[in-house]
């Protein structure tokens, strides 16, 4: 029995009691359940906010965008304050974007200082962050990467190389280039070398060109007296003046000098961008001499008027500068008139009535015959003496058998030292008593001076004019004038 008890005691001493094992297993199970319960609680509950309200967290959709996911460099084209929209051109995307903005949109200048959308201007180069799905702008700021060259002149463009040059600097450009004249978009070709511009870009590319000081146009009014002369702008020669000249000049105030043939005028002009300035030279033209429009009333109809020995048409008023003129009026078969005309008013009248030449029985009144003629100038009378041959109109046959005009053999006597001179239209045939005497050349014909009374015929085409003339032995040429254009 003692041996059995010893074996029993030894078996208890060799391992843990069964109750201890069960206790440990129960403790482990409790710990596992506690951890599982904690995880469930963590996933299904949320601490209450300070307001006491419980807000359900949103469930994100697979295509939801993160705020500020899209970022681009853009050129501002327009700000619409009513719709709170920015119209920009994305340089990277090469397209126009319309982005809305709100009071929550962060808008800053190039120094990072907050500004409002209305302070942005077309041509600003921006860094923009926006929600592509809603087209909402989160951040709009003037780019800190841009360079700027203000107020440059002499801009040169190479369209083949897509390059602009100003001074010694070259810049490339692309379809993203925006050119502004004020707030209006213009073509690159609008810019002239004399224009002042500001260039903006990033790296080696220019994105924006702003016209700071453009150009306008200048033309002259009443500048006819200066045509052919020169025009100077700010004392520098520009060009020769033409009748329809339009100059392209830099905007702003300038001094304009025009001169020609002793005339000179200097005026100030204001050139306005894209407008035409008219420079009025009315006060600086040559003052013309005063002119009178003279109305001549002459009898007989068709008589010729000579003013200072120039054959003058007087079917309408004749414009003459103020002054004194020699007047002569002649007509076949009438005593000529010689006198003077003084023009000293705007519309004077001058009247002349020629008396008919009287042929005496002896028929000796010829080239030196005298008669009376009257001329009136504005109701003042004057008289003159004729010094042309006398002749009368008529178509009857002429008796040329007078002893003092024919030789014994019946031939006409002649004055070998003088001539009969006929003035008429060009290419008028001349017949004397039916005999052909020649044709006028350049309005004149001259042939031998026959003495006596003759029938003179002037023929032009189908028109014929007939006159009876008396040619005397007076020691002078016999002169006769008659024109078909009477």
Coordinates of C-alpha atoms in Angstrom, one line a residue:
X1 CA 0.0 0.0 0.0
X2 CA 2.8 2.3 0.7
X3 CA 4.2 1.6 -2.7
X4 CA 0.9 2.5 -4.3
X5 CA 0.6 5.7 -2.5
X6 CA 4.1 6.7 -3.5
X7 CA 3.2 6.2 -7.2
X8 CA 0.1 8.3 -6.8
X9 CA 2.1 11.1 -5.2
X10 CA 4.7 10.9 -7.9
X11 CA 2.1 11.2 -10.7
X12 CA 0.8 14.4 -9.2
X13 CA 4.1 15.9 -9.0
X14 CA 5.1 15.2 -12.6
X15 CA 2.6 17.7 -14.5
X16 CA 0.3 20.6 -13.9
X17 CA -3.0 20.0 -12.5
X18 CA -5.9 19.8 -14.9
X19 CA -7.7 22.8 -13.3
X20 CA -4.8 25.1 -14.1
X21 CA -4.8 24.1 -17.8
X22 CA -8.4 24.8 -18.1
X23 CA -8.0 28.2 -16.5
X24 CA -5.3 29.2 -19.0
X25 CA -7.4 28.1 -21.9
X26 CA -10.3 30.1 -20.7
X27 CA -8.2 33.2 -20.2
X28 CA -6.9 33.0 -23.8
X29 CA -10.3 32.7 -25.2
X30 CA -11.5 35.8 -23.3
X31 CA -8.6 37.8 -24.7
X32 CA -9.3 36.7 -28.3
X33 CA -12.9 37.7 -27.9
X34 CA -12.0 41.1 -26.5
X35 CA -9.7 41.9 -29.4
X36 CA -12.3 40.9 -31.9
X37 CA -14.9 43.1 -30.1
X38 CA -12.5 46.1 -30.1
X39 CA -12.0 45.8 -33.9
X40 CA -15.7 45.6 -34.6
X41 CA -16.3 48.6 -32.4
X42 CA -13.5 50.6 -34.1
X43 CA -15.0 50.0 -37.6
X44 CA -18.6 50.7 -36.7
X45 CA -18.5 53.8 -34.5
X46 CA -17.1 57.3 -34.8
X47 CA -16.5 59.9 -32.0
X48 CA -19.1 62.5 -31.8
X49 CA -18.2 66.0 -33.1
X50 CA -18.1 69.0 -30.7
X51 CA -21.5 70.2 -32.0
X52 CA -23.1 67.1 -30.8
X53 CA -24.3 66.1 -34.3
X54 CA -23.2 62.9 -35.9
X55 CA -22.2 63.3 -39.6
X56 CA -22.0 60.3 -41.9
X57 CA -18.7 60.2 -43.8
X58 CA -19.1 60.3 -47.6
X59 CA -18.5 57.2 -49.6
X60 CA -15.9 58.0 -52.3
X61 CA -16.8 57.0 -55.8
X62 CA -14.1 55.3 -58.0
X63 CA -13.7 58.4 -60.4
X64 CA -13.8 61.1 -57.7
X65 CA -11.1 63.8 -58.3
X66 CA -8.8 65.0 -55.6
X67 CA -8.9 68.8 -55.1
X68 CA -6.3 70.6 -57.3
X69 CA -5.6 67.5 -59.3
X70 CA -5.3 69.5 -62.6
X71 CA -2.6 72.2 -62.9
X72 CA -1.7 74.2 -66.0
X73 CA 0.0 77.3 -67.2
X74 CA -2.6 79.5 -68.9
X75 CA -2.9 82.9 -70.6
X76 CA -5.9 84.9 -69.4
X77 CA -8.2 86.0 -72.2
X78 CA -11.2 87.3 -70.4
X79 CA -12.8 87.8 -66.9
X80 CA -16.6 87.7 -66.7
X81 CA -17.5 89.2 -63.3
X82 CA -21.2 88.5 -63.8
X83 CA -20.9 84.8 -64.4
X84 CA -17.7 84.6 -62.3
X85 CA -15.9 82.9 -65.1
X86 CA -12.3 83.0 -66.3
X87 CA -11.6 82.4 -70.0
X88 CA -8.0 81.1 -70.2
X89 CA -5.8 79.4 -72.9
X90 CA -4.0 76.4 -71.5
X91 CA -0.5 76.3 -72.9
X92 CA 0.0 72.6 -72.2
X93 CA -3.5 71.5 -73.4
X94 CA -3.5 74.0 -76.3
X95 CA -7.1 74.8 -75.8
X96 CA -9.4 77.4 -74.2
X97 CA -10.8 76.6 -70.8
X98 CA -13.8 78.2 -69.0
X99 CA -13.3 78.0 -65.3
X100 CA -15.6 79.3 -62.6
X101 CA -14.4 80.9 -59.5
X102 CA -15.9 81.6 -56.1
X103 CA -15.0 83.6 -52.9
X104 CA -13.1 80.4 -51.8
X105 CA -10.9 80.5 -54.9
X106 CA -7.4 81.6 -53.9
X107 CA -6.4 84.4 -56.3
X108 CA -2.9 85.9 -55.9
X109 CA -0.5 88.3 -57.7
X110 CA 3.1 87.4 -58.6
X111 CA 4.2 88.2 -55.0
X112 CA 1.6 85.8 -53.5
X113 CA -0.6 88.7 -52.3
X114 CA -4.3 88.0 -52.4
X115 CA -6.2 90.0 -55.1
X116 CA -9.7 89.8 -56.6
X117 CA -10.5 88.4 -60.1
X118 CA -11.2 91.9 -61.4
X119 CA -7.5 92.8 -60.9
X120 CA -6.4 90.2 -63.5
X121 CA -6.0 91.5 -67.0
X122 CA -6.0 89.9 -70.5
X123 CA -2.5 88.8 -71.3
X124 CA -1.6 87.8 -67.7
X125 CA 0.2 84.4 -67.6
X126 CA -1.3 82.3 -64.8
X127 CA -0.7 79.2 -62.9
X128 CA -4.1 77.6 -62.5
X129 CA -5.3 74.6 -60.3
X130 CA -8.8 73.4 -61.0
X131 CA -11.2 70.5 -60.8
X132 CA -11.5 69.2 -64.4
X133 CA -14.9 67.5 -63.8
X134 CA -16.6 70.6 -62.4
X135 CA -14.3 73.2 -64.2
X136 CA -13.9 75.0 -60.8
X137 CA -10.8 76.9 -60.1
X138 CA -9.2 76.3 -56.7
X139 CA -6.1 78.4 -57.2
X140 CA -5.3 81.2 -59.7
X141 CA -2.0 83.0 -59.5
X142 CA 0.2 85.1 -61.7
X143 CA 3.0 82.7 -62.7
X144 CA 6.3 83.2 -60.9
X145 CA 8.2 81.6 -63.7
X146 CA 7.6 84.3 -66.3
X147 CA 10.1 86.9 -67.6
X148 CA 9.0 90.3 -68.9
X149 CA 10.7 92.9 -71.2
X150 CA 8.7 96.1 -71.0
X151 CA 8.5 98.9 -73.6
X152 CA 10.6 97.5 -76.4
X153 CA 10.7 99.1 -79.9
X154 CA 12.0 97.8 -83.2
X155 CA 10.3 94.4 -82.9
X156 CA 11.2 92.2 -85.9
X157 CA 9.2 89.0 -86.9
X158 CA 10.4 86.0 -88.8
X159 CA 7.2 84.0 -89.6
X160 CA 9.2 81.3 -91.4
X161 CA 11.2 80.6 -88.3
X162 CA 8.4 81.5 -85.8
X163 CA 10.8 83.8 -84.1
X164 CA 10.6 87.4 -82.9
X165 CA 13.6 89.6 -82.3
X166 CA 13.9 92.7 -80.1
X167 CA 17.3 94.2 -79.6
X168 CA 19.8 91.4 -79.5
X169 CA 17.3 88.9 -78.0
X170 CA 15.5 86.2 -79.9
X171 CA 12.4 84.4 -78.8
X172 CA 10.4 81.5 -80.3
X173 CA 6.6 81.6 -80.5
X174 CA 3.9 79.1 -81.3
X175 CA 0.1 79.0 -81.7
X176 CA -0.1 79.9 -78.0
X177 CA 1.1 83.4 -78.7
X178 CA -1.4 86.1 -77.8
X179 CA -1.0 89.7 -79.1
X180 CA -3.0 92.5 -77.5
X181 CA -3.6 96.1 -78.5
X182 CA -5.1 97.4 -75.3
X183 CA -7.6 94.8 -74.4
X184 CA -8.3 93.7 -78.0
X185 CA -6.6 90.7 -79.5
X186 CA -4.8 91.5 -82.8
X187 CA -2.7 89.7 -85.3
X188 CA 1.1 89.8 -85.0
X189 CA 1.3 91.6 -88.3
X190 CA -0.4 94.6 -86.7
X191 CA 2.7 95.5 -84.8
X192 CA 5.1 98.0 -86.6
X193 CA 8.7 98.5 -85.8
X194 CA 8.0 102.0 -84.3
X195 CA 5.4 100.5 -81.8
X196 CA 6.4 100.1 -78.2
X197 CA 5.6 96.6 -76.8
X198 CA 6.0 94.5 -73.7
X199 CA 6.9 90.8 -74.1
X200 CA 6.1 88.1 -71.6
X201 CA 7.1 84.4 -71.7
X202 CA 8.6 81.4 -70.0
X203 CA 12.1 80.1 -70.9
X204 CA 12.9 80.7 -74.6
X205 CA 9.3 81.1 -75.7
X206 CA 7.2 84.4 -75.8
X207 CA 3.6 83.8 -75.0
X208 CA 2.2 87.4 -74.8
X209 CA 3.0 90.7 -76.6
X210 CA 1.2 93.8 -75.4
X211 CA 1.2 97.0 -77.5
X212 CA 2.0 99.8 -75.0
X213 CA 2.3 102.6 -77.5
X214 CA 0.9 102.0 -81.0
X215 CA 0.4 104.0 -84.1
X216 CA -2.1 106.2 -85.9
X217 CA -2.4 108.1 -89.2
X218 CA -1.9 111.7 -90.5
X219 CA -3.4 113.3 -93.6
X220 CA -3.5 116.9 -94.8
X221 CA -6.5 119.1 -95.6
X222 CA -6.1 121.9 -98.2
X223 CA -2.6 120.9 -98.8
X224 CA -2.6 121.3 -102.6
X225 CA -0.1 124.2 -102.4
X226 CA 2.4 121.9 -100.6
X227 CA 2.2 119.0 -103.1
X228 CA 5.7 118.2 -104.2
X229 CA 7.3 119.7 -101.1
X230 CA 8.5 118.0 -98.0
X231 CA 7.0 117.1 -94.6
X232 CA 9.0 116.9 -91.4
X233 CA 8.0 115.2 -88.2
X234 CA 9.8 116.5 -85.1
X235 CA 12.3 118.2 -87.4
X236 CA 13.1 114.9 -89.1
X237 CA 12.4 114.5 -92.9
X238 CA 9.7 111.9 -93.6
X239 CA 8.8 112.0 -97.3
X240 CA 7.7 114.1 -100.2
X241 CA 4.1 115.4 -100.0
X242 CA 1.6 113.9 -102.5
X243 CA -2.0 114.8 -103.1
X244 CA -3.6 111.9 -101.2
X245 CA -0.8 111.3 -98.7
X246 CA -1.6 109.3 -95.5
X247 CA 1.3 108.9 -93.1
X248 CA 1.6 106.2 -90.4
X249 CA 3.1 107.7 -87.2
X250 CA 3.7 106.8 -83.6
X251 CA 0.9 107.8 -81.3
X252 CA 1.3 110.9 -79.2
X253 CA 2.0 114.6 -79.7
X254 CA 4.3 115.6 -82.6
X255 CA 5.5 118.7 -84.4
X256 CA 4.7 118.8 -88.2
X257 CA 6.4 121.1 -90.6
X258 CA 5.4 121.3 -94.3
X259 CA 7.1 123.5 -96.9
X260 CA 7.1 124.0 -100.6
X261 CA 8.1 126.8 -103.0
X262 CA 8.5 129.5 -100.4
X263 CA 5.5 128.4 -98.3
X264 CA 6.1 126.9 -94.8
X265 CA 3.9 126.0 -91.9
X266 CA 4.7 124.4 -88.6
X267 CA 1.8 122.9 -86.5
X268 CA 1.3 120.5 -83.6
X269 CA -0.6 117.3 -84.2
X270 CA -1.9 114.7 -81.8
X271 CA -1.7 111.2 -83.2
X272 CA -4.3 108.8 -81.7
X273 CA -3.9 105.1 -81.9
X274 CA -5.7 103.5 -84.8
X275 CA -7.3 106.8 -85.8
X276 CA -6.6 109.3 -88.6
X277 CA -5.6 112.9 -87.6
X278 CA -6.5 115.6 -90.2
X279 CA -4.0 118.5 -90.3
X280 CA -5.9 121.6 -91.6
X281 CA -3.6 123.8 -93.7
X282 CA -6.4 126.2 -94.8
X283 CA -4.8 129.2 -93.1
X284 CA -1.3 128.4 -94.6
X285 CA -2.1 128.1 -98.3
X286 CA -1.0 130.6 -100.9
X287 CA -3.5 133.5 -101.2
X288 CA -4.6 133.7 -104.8
X289 CA -4.8 137.1 -106.7
X290 CA -8.4 138.4 -106.8
X291 CA -10.3 137.3 -109.9
X292 CA -13.2 139.0 -111.7
X293 CA -15.6 137.1 -113.8
X294 CA -16.1 139.4 -116.9
X295 CA -19.2 139.2 -119.1
X296 CA -18.6 140.4 -122.6
X297 CA -21.5 141.7 -124.7
X298 CA -20.2 142.1 -128.3
X299 CA -22.0 143.0 -131.5
X300 CA -22.0 141.8 -134.2
X301 CA -22.4 138.2 -133.2
X302 CA -19.3 136.2 -134.0
X303 CA -16.9 139.0 -133.7
X304 CA -13.5 138.0 -132.4
X305 CA -12.2 139.2 -129.0
X306 CA -8.5 139.6 -128.3
X307 CA -7.3 140.1 -124.7
X308 CA -3.7 141.1 -124.6
X309 CA -3.5 139.8 -128.2
X310 CA -4.9 136.4 -127.2
X311 CA -7.9 135.2 -129.1
X312 CA -10.5 134.6 -126.3
X313 CA -13.8 132.7 -126.3
X314 CA -16.4 134.8 -124.5
X315 CA -19.5 132.7 -124.9
X316 CA -19.4 132.5 -121.1
X317 CA -17.9 134.9 -118.5
X318 CA -14.1 135.1 -118.7
X319 CA -12.1 134.9 -115.5
X320 CA -9.4 137.5 -115.3
X321 CA -7.1 138.5 -112.4
X322 CA -7.6 142.1 -111.2
X323 CA -5.6 144.4 -113.5
X324 CA -5.6 146.3 -116.8
X325 CA -5.9 144.5 -120.1
X326 CA -5.7 145.5 -123.8
X327 CA -8.9 144.7 -125.7
X328 CA -9.4 144.3 -129.4
X329 CA -12.6 143.3 -131.2
X330 CA -12.7 142.5 -134.9
X331 CA -15.2 141.3 -137.4
X332 CA -15.3 141.1 -141.2
X333 CA -17.3 144.0 -142.7
X334 CA -17.0 146.0 -139.5
X335 CA -14.7 148.6 -138.1
X336 CA -12.5 147.0 -135.4
X337 CA -12.3 148.3 -131.8
X338 CA -9.2 148.8 -129.6
X339 CA -9.3 149.8 -126.0
X340 CA -8.5 148.9 -122.4
X341 CA -10.4 147.0 -119.7
X342 CA -9.8 147.4 -116.0
X343 CA -10.9 144.5 -113.9
X344 CA -11.3 145.5 -110.2
X345 CA -14.6 143.9 -109.2
X346 CA -16.0 140.4 -108.9
X347 CA -18.4 140.5 -111.9
X348 CA -17.9 143.4 -114.3
X349 CA -19.5 143.7 -117.8
X350 CA -17.9 145.0 -120.9
X351 CA -19.9 145.8 -124.1
X352 CA -18.7 146.6 -127.6
X353 CA -20.8 147.3 -130.7
X354 CA -18.8 147.5 -133.9
X355 CA -20.1 149.8 -136.7
X356 CA -20.4 148.5 -140.3
X357 CA -17.6 149.6 -142.6
X358 CA -18.8 152.0 -145.3
X359 CA -17.6 151.4 -148.9
X360 CA -17.4 154.8 -150.7
X361 CA -18.0 155.1 -154.4
X362 CA -14.3 155.5 -155.1
X363 CA -13.8 152.2 -153.3
X364 CA -10.6 153.5 -151.7
X365 CA -11.3 152.7 -148.1
X366 CA -9.0 149.7 -147.3
X367 CA -6.7 148.5 -144.7
X368 CA -6.0 152.0 -143.6
X369 CA -9.6 153.0 -143.5
X370 CA -10.9 154.4 -140.2
X371 CA -14.3 154.1 -138.6
X372 CA -15.8 154.6 -135.2
X373 CA -16.4 151.8 -132.7
X374 CA -17.8 152.0 -129.2
X375 CA -16.9 150.0 -126.2
X376 CA -18.4 150.3 -122.7
X377 CA -17.0 148.9 -119.5
X378 CA -19.4 149.0 -116.7
X379 CA -21.4 152.0 -118.1
X380 CA -18.2 154.0 -119.1
X381 CA -17.7 154.8 -122.8
X382 CA -14.6 154.5 -124.9
X383 CA -13.8 154.8 -128.6
X384 CA -11.3 153.2 -130.9
X385 CA -10.2 153.3 -134.5
X386 CA -10.2 150.4 -136.9
X387 CA -7.1 149.4 -138.9
X388 CA -8.3 146.5 -141.0
X389 CA -9.5 146.3 -144.6
X390 CA -13.2 147.1 -145.1
X391 CA -15.6 144.6 -146.6
X392 CA -19.3 143.9 -146.7
X393 CA -21.5 140.8 -146.6
X394 CA -23.3 139.8 -149.7
X395 CA -23.7 137.1 -152.3
X396 CA -24.4 139.1 -155.4
X397 CA -22.0 139.1 -158.4
X398 CA -19.2 141.6 -158.3
X399 CA -18.3 144.0 -161.1
X400 CA -14.5 144.0 -161.1
X401 CA -14.1 146.2 -164.2
X402 CA -13.2 149.4 -162.4
X403 CA -10.2 151.1 -164.1
X404 CA -8.4 151.6 -160.8
X405 CA -8.3 147.9 -160.0
X406 CA -7.5 146.3 -163.5
X407 CA -4.7 146.6 -166.0
X408 CA -5.4 147.5 -169.5
X409 CA -5.4 143.8 -170.5
X410 CA -8.1 143.1 -168.0
X411 CA -5.9 141.4 -165.5
X412 CA -6.0 142.4 -161.8
X413 CA -3.6 145.0 -160.5
X414 CA -1.4 143.6 -157.7
X415 CA 0.7 145.0 -154.8
X416 CA 3.8 142.9 -155.1
X417 CA 5.2 144.1 -151.8
X418 CA 2.2 143.0 -149.7
X419 CA -0.1 140.0 -149.3
X420 CA -3.7 139.0 -148.6
X421 CA -3.7 137.1 -145.3
X422 CA -6.7 135.1 -144.3
X423 CA -7.2 133.8 -140.7
X424 CA -9.7 131.0 -140.2
X425 CA -10.1 127.5 -138.9
X426 CA -7.5 124.8 -139.9
X427 CA -7.9 123.4 -143.4
X428 CA -10.3 125.9 -144.9
X429 CA -10.3 126.2 -148.7
X430 CA -10.1 129.8 -150.0
X431 CA -11.7 131.0 -153.3
X432 CA -11.4 134.5 -154.7
X433 CA -14.0 135.2 -157.4
X434 CA -14.3 131.4 -157.8
X435 CA -10.6 130.9 -158.2
X436 CA -8.9 128.5 -155.8
X437 CA -6.3 130.3 -153.8
X438 CA -5.1 127.7 -151.3
X439 CA -6.0 126.3 -147.9
X440 CA -5.3 127.5 -144.4
X441 CA -2.6 125.7 -142.5
X442 CA -2.6 126.1 -138.7
X443 CA -5.4 128.7 -139.1
X444 CA -3.6 131.0 -141.7
X445 CA -3.3 131.4 -145.4
X446 CA -1.3 134.0 -147.3
X447 CA -1.2 134.7 -151.0
X448 CA -0.6 137.5 -153.6
X449 CA -2.4 140.8 -152.9
X450 CA -4.8 141.5 -155.8
X451 CA -6.4 144.9 -155.8
X452 CA -10.1 145.4 -156.3
X453 CA -13.5 144.2 -155.0
X454 CA -13.9 140.4 -154.9
X455 CA -16.2 137.7 -153.7
X456 CA -14.3 135.7 -151.0
X457 CA -15.5 132.2 -150.2
X458 CA -14.3 130.1 -147.3
X459 CA -15.2 126.4 -147.6
X460 CA -14.9 123.8 -144.8
X461 CA -16.3 120.5 -145.8
X462 CA -19.9 121.1 -146.7
X463 CA -20.0 124.5 -145.1
X464 CA -19.4 127.7 -147.2
X465 CA -19.2 131.3 -146.0
X466 CA -19.2 134.1 -148.6
X467 CA -18.1 137.7 -148.2
X468 CA -17.5 140.8 -150.5
X469 CA -14.1 142.4 -149.8
X470 CA -12.5 145.5 -151.0
X471 CA -8.7 145.3 -151.3
X472 CA -7.0 148.7 -151.8
X473 CA -3.6 149.8 -152.7
X474 CA -2.8 151.1 -149.3
X475 CA 0.8 149.9 -148.9
X476 CA -0.1 147.3 -146.2
X477 CA -1.1 143.7 -146.0
X478 CA -4.8 143.0 -146.3
X479 CA -5.9 141.0 -143.3
X480 CA -9.2 139.1 -143.0
X481 CA -10.4 137.0 -140.0
X482 CA -13.5 134.8 -139.9
X483 CA -14.0 131.5 -138.1
X484 CA -16.6 128.8 -138.7
X485 CA -17.0 128.5 -134.9
X486 CA -18.6 131.9 -134.6

